[in-house]
Short mmCIF file of N, CA and C in Angstrom, two decimals:
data_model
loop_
_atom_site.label_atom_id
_atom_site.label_comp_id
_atom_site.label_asym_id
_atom_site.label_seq_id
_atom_site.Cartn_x
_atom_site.Cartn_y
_atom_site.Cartn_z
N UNK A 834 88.39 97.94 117.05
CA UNK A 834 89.51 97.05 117.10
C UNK A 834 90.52 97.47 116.02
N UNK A 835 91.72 97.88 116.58
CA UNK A 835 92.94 98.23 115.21
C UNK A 835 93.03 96.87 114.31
N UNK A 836 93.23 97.01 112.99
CA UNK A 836 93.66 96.17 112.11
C UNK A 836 95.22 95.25 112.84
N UNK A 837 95.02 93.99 112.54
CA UNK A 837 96.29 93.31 113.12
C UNK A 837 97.10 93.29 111.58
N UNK A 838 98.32 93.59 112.52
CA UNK A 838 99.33 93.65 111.55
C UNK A 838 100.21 92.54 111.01
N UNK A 839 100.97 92.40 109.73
CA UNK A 839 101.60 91.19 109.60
C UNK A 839 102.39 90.97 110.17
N UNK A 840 103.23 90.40 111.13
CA UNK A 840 103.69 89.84 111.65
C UNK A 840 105.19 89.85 111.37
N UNK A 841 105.31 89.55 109.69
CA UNK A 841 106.24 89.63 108.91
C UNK A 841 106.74 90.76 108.59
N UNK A 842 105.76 92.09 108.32
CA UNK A 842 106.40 93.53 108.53
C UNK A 842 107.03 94.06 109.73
N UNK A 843 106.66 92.73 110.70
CA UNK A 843 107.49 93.40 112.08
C UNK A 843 109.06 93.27 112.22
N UNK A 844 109.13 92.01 111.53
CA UNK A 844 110.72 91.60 111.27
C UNK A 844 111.50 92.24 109.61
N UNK A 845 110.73 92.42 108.77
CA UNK A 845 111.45 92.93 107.23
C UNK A 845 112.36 93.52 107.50
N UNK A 846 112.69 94.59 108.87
CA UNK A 846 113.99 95.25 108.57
C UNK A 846 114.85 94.92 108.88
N UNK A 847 114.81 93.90 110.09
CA UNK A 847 115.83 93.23 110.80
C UNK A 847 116.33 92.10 109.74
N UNK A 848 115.39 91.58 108.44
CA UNK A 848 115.86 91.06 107.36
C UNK A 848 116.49 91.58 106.25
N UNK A 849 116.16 93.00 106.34
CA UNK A 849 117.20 93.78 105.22
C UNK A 849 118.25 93.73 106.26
N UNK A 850 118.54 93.84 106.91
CA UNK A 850 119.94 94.33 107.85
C UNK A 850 120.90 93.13 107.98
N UNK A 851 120.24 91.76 108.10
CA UNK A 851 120.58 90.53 107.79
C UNK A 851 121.28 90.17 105.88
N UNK A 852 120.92 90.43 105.41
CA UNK A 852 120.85 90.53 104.20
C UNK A 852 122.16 91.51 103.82
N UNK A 853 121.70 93.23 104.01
CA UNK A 853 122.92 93.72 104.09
C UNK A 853 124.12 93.35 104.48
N UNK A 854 124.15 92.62 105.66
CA UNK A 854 125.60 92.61 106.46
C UNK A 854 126.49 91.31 106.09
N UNK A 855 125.90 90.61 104.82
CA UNK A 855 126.70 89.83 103.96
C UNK A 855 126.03 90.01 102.69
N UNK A 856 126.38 91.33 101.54
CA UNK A 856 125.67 91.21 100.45
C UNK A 856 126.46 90.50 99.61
N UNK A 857 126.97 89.93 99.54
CA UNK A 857 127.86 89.01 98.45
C UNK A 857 127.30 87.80 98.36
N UNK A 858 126.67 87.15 99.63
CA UNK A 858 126.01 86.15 99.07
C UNK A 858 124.47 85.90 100.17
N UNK A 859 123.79 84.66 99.96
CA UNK A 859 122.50 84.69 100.49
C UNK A 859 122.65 84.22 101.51
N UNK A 860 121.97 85.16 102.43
CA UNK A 860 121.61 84.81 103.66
C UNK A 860 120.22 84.13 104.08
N UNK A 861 119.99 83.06 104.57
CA UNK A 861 119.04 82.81 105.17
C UNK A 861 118.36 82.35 106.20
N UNK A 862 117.43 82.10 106.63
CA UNK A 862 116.77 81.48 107.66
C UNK A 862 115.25 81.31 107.60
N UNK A 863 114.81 81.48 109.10
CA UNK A 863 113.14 81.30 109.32
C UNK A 863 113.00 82.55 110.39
N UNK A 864 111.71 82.73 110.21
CA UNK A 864 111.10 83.12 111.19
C UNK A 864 110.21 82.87 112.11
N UNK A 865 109.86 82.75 113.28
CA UNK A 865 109.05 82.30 113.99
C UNK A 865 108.44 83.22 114.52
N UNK A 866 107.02 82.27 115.12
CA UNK A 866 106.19 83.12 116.57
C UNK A 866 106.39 82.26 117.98
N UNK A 867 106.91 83.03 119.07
CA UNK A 867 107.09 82.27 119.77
C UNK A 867 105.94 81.84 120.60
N UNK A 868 105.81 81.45 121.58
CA UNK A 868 104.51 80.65 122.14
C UNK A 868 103.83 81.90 122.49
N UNK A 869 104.52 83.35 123.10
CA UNK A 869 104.18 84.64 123.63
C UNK A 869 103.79 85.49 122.86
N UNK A 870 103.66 85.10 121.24
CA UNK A 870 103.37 85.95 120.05
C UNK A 870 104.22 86.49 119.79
N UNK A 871 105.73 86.91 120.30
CA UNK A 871 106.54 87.68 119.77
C UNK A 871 107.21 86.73 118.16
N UNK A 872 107.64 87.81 117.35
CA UNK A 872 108.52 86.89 116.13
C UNK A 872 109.63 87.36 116.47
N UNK A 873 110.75 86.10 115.93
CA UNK A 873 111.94 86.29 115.98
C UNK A 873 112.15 85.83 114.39
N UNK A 874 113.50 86.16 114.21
CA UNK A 874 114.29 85.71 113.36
C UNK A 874 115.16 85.01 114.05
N UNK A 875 115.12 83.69 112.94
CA UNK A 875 116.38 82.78 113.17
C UNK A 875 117.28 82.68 111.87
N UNK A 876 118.28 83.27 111.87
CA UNK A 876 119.37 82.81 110.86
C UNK A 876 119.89 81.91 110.82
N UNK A 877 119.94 81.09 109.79
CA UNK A 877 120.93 79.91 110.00
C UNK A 877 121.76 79.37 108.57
N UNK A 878 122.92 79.24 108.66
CA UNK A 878 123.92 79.18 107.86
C UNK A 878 123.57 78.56 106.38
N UNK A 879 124.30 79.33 105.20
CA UNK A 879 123.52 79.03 104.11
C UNK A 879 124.90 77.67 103.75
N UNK A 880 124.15 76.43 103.91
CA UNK A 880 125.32 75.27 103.06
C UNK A 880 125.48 75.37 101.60
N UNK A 881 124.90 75.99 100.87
CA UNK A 881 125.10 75.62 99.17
C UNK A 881 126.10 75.98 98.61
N UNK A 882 126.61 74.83 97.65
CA UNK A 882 127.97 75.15 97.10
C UNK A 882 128.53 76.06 96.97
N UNK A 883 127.26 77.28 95.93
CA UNK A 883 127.49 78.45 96.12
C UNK A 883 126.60 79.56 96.39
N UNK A 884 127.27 79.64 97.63
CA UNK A 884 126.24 80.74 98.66
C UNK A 884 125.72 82.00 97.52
N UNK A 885 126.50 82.67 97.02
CA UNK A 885 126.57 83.55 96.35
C UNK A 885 125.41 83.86 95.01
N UNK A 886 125.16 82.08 95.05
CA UNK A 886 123.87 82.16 93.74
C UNK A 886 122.59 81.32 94.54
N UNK A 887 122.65 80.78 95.06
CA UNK A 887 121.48 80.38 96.18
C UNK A 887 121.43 79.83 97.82
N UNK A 888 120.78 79.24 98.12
CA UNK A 888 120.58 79.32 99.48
C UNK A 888 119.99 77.65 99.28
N UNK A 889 120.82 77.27 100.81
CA UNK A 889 120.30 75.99 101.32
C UNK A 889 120.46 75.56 102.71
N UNK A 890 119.02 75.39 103.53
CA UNK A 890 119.04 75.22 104.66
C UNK A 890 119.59 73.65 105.17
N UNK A 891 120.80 73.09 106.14
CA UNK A 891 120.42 71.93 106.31
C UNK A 891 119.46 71.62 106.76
N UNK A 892 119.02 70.33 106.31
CA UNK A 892 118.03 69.65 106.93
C UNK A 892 117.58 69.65 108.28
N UNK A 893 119.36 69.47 109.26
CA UNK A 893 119.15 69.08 110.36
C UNK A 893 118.78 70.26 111.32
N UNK A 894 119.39 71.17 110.06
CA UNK A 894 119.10 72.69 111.11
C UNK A 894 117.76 72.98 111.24
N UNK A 895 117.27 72.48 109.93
CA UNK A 895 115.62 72.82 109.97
C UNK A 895 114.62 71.71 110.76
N UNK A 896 115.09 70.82 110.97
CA UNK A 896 114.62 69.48 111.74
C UNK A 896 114.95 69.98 113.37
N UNK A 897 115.60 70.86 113.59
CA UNK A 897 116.12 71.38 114.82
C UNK A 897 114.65 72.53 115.38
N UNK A 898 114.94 72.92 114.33
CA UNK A 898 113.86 74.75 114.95
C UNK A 898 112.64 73.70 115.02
N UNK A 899 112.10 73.33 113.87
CA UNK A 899 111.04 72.70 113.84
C UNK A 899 110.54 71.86 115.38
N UNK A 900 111.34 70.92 115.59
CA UNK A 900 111.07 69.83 116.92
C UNK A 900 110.92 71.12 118.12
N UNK A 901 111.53 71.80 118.08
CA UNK A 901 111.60 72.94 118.94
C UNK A 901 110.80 73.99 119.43
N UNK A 902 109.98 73.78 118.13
CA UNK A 902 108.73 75.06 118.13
C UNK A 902 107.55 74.42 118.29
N UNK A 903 107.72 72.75 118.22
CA UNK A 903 106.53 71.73 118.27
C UNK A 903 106.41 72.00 119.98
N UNK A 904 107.96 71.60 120.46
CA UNK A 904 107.74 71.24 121.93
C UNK A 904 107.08 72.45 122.58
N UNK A 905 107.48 73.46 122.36
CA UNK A 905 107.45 74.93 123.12
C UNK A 905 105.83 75.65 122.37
N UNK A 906 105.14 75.03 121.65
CA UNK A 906 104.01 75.72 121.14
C UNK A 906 104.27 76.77 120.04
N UNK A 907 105.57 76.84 119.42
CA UNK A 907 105.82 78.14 118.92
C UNK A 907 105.31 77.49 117.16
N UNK A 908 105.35 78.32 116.26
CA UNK A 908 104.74 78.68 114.77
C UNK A 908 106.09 79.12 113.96
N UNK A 909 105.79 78.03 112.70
CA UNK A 909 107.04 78.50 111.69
C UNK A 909 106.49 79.90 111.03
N UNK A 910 106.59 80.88 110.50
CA UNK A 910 106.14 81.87 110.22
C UNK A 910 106.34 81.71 108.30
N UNK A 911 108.22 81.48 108.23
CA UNK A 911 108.34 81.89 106.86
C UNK A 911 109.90 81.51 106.89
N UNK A 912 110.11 81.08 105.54
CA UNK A 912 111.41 81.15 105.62
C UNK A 912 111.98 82.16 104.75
N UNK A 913 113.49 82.64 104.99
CA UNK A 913 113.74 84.05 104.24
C UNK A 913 114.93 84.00 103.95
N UNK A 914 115.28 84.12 102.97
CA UNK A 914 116.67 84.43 101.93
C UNK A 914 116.79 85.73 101.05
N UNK A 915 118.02 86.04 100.50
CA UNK A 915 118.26 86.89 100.12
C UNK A 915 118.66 87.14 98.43
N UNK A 916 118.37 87.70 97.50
CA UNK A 916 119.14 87.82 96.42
C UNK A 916 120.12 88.85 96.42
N UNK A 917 121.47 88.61 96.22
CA UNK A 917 122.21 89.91 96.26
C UNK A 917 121.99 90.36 94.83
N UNK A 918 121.94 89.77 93.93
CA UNK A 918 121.60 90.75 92.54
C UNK A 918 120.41 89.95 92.34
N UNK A 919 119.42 90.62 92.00
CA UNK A 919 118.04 90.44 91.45
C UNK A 919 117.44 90.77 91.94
N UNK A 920 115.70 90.70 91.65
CA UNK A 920 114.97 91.16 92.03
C UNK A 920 114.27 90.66 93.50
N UNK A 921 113.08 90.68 94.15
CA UNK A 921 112.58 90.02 95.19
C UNK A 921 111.52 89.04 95.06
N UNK A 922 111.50 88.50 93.78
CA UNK A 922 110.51 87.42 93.23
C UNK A 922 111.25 86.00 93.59
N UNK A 923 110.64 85.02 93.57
CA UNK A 923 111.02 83.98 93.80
C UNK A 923 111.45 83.21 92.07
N UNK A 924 112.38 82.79 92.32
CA UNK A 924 113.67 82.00 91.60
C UNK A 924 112.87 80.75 90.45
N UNK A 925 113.18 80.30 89.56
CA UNK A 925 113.13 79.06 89.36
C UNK A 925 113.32 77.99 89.85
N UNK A 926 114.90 78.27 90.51
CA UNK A 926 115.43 77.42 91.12
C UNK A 926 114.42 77.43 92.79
N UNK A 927 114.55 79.05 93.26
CA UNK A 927 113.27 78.76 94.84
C UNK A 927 112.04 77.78 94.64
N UNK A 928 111.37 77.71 93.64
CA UNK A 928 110.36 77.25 93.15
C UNK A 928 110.54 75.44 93.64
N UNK A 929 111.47 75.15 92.28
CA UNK A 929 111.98 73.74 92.41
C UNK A 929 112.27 73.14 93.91
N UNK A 930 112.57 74.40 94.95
CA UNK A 930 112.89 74.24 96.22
C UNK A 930 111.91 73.56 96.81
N UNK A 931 110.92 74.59 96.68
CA UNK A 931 109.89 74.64 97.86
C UNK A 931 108.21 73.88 97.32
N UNK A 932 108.62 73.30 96.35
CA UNK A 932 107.31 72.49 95.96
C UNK A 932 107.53 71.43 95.60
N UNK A 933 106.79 70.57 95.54
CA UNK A 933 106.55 68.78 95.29
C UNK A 933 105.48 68.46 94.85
N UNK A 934 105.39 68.21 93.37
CA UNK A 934 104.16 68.09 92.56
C UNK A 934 103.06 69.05 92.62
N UNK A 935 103.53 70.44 92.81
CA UNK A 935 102.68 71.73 92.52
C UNK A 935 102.34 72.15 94.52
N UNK A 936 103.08 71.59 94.92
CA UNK A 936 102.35 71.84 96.68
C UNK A 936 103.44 72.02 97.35
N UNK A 937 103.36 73.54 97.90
CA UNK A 937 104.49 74.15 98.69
C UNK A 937 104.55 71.90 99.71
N UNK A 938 105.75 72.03 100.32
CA UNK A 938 106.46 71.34 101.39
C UNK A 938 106.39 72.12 102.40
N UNK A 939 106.66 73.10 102.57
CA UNK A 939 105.95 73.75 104.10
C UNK A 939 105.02 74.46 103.80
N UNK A 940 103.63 73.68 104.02
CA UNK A 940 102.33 74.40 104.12
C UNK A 940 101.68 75.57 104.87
N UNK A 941 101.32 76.09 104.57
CA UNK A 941 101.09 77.57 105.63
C UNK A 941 102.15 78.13 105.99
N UNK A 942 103.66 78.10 105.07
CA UNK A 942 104.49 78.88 105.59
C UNK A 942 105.06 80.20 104.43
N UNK A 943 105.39 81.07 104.65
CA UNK A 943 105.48 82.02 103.44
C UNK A 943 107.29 82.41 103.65
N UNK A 944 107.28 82.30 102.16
CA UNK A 944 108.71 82.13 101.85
C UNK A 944 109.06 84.03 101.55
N UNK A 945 110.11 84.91 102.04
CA UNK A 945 110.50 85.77 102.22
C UNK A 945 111.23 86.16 101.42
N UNK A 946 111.60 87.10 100.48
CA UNK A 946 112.78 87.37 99.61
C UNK A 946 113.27 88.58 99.63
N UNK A 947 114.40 89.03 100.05
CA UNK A 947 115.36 90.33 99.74
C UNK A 947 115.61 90.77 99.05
N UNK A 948 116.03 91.50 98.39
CA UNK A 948 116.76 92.08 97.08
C UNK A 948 117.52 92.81 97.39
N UNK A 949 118.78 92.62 97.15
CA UNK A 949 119.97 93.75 97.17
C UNK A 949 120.48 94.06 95.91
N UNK A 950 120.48 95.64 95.92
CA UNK A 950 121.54 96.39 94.96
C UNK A 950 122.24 97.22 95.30
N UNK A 951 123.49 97.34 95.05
CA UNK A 951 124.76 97.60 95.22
C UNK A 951 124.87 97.30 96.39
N UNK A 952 124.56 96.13 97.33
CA UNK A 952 124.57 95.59 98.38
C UNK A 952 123.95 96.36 99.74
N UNK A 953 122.98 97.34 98.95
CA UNK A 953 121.58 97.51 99.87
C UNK A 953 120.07 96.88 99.83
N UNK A 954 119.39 96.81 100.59
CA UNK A 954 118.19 95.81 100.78
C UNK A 954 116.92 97.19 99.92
N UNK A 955 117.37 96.66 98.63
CA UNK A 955 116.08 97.75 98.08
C UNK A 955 114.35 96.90 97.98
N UNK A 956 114.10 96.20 98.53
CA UNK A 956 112.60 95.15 98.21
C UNK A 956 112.96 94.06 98.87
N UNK A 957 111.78 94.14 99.96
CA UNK A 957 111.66 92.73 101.04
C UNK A 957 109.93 92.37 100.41
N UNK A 958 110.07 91.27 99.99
CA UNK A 958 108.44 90.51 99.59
C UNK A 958 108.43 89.48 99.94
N UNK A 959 107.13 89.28 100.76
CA UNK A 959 106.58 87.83 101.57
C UNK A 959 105.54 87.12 100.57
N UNK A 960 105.97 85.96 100.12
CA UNK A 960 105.25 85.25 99.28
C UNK A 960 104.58 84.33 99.66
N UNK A 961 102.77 84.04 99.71
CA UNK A 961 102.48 83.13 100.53
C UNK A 961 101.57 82.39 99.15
N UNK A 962 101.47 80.93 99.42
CA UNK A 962 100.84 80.27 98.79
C UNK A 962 99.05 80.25 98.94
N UNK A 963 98.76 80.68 97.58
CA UNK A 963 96.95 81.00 97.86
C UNK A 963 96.09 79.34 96.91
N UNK A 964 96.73 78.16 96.86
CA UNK A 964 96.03 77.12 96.27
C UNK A 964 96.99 77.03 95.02
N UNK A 965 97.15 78.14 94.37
CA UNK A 965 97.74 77.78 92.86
C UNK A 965 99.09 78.05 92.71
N UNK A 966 99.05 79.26 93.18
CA UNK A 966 100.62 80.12 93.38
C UNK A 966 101.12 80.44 94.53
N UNK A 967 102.19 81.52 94.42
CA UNK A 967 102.45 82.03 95.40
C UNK A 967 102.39 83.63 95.28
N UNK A 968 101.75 84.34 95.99
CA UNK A 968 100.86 85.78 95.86
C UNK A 968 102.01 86.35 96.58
N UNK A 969 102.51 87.90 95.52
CA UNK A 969 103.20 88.46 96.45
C UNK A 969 103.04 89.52 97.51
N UNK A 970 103.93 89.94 98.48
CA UNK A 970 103.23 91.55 99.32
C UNK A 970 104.65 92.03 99.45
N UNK A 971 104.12 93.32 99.35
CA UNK A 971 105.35 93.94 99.40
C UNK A 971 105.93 94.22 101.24
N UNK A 972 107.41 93.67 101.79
CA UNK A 972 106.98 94.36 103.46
C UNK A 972 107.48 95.84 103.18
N UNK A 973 107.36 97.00 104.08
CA UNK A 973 108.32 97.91 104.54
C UNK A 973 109.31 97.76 105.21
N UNK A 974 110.54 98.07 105.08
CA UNK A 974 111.77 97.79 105.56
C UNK A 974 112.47 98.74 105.85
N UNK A 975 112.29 100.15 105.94
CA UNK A 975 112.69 101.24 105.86
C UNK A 975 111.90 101.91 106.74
N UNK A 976 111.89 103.10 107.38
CA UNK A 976 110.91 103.64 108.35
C UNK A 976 110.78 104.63 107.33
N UNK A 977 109.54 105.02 107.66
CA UNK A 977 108.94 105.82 106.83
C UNK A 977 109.12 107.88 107.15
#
């Protein structure tokens, strides 16, 4: 039996390319599995004051995919944003995002990070929560 692959390395490049094609500020979204196993990316518009230093999903947008993937059987995978300057670690501020008294808010979902320099996608890392933290992996985004 071949090793199954992440899921998330299937989409990383289509998230550097996302990422690239507005490096000035953060792009984000989710990713899904659809009921057929395929993943998609969903982009969806970053509201925060300023795009440029972080990322914020509306609610309603995310209350949208969500009801959506309930009805249809489909799986949140991860959600994914971009840093145009920094590294591909997750933020202080991501942190403050995505937890509530030490416990990711979307459970079993792994949060995605870009890194751009000079407004290329140099480091895509999928961060998933293992009980305490959040463990990083590096994806490939580049063909080899």
């Amino acid at each position: 039996m071949a090793p199954r692959t992440d899921p998330l390395a299937e989409v990383a490049a289509r998230l550097a390319a996302l990422a690239e094609g507005s490096p000035e500020r953060e792009v984000c979204g989710l990713v899904v599995r659809r009921p057929d196993g395929a993943c998609e990316v969903r982009a969806l518009e970053n509201v925060a004051a300023r795009p440029e230093e972080s990322f914020e999903i509306a609610p309603a947008a995310l209350l949208g995919v969500l009801e959506e993937l309930d009805g249809e059987g489909g799986e949140l995978l991860a959600v994914y944003h971009s840093h145009p300057r920094g590294g591909a670690g997750l933020s202080q501020r991501d942190l403050d995002a995505m937890l509530c008294d030490g416990e990711p808010l979307l459970e079993g979902v792994a949060q995605v990070v870009i890194a751009l320099s000079g407004g290329l996608a140099e480091e895509v890392r999928a961060h998933r929560w293992d009980g305490q933290t959040y463990a990083q992996t590096r994806l490939p985004h580049r063909p080899t």
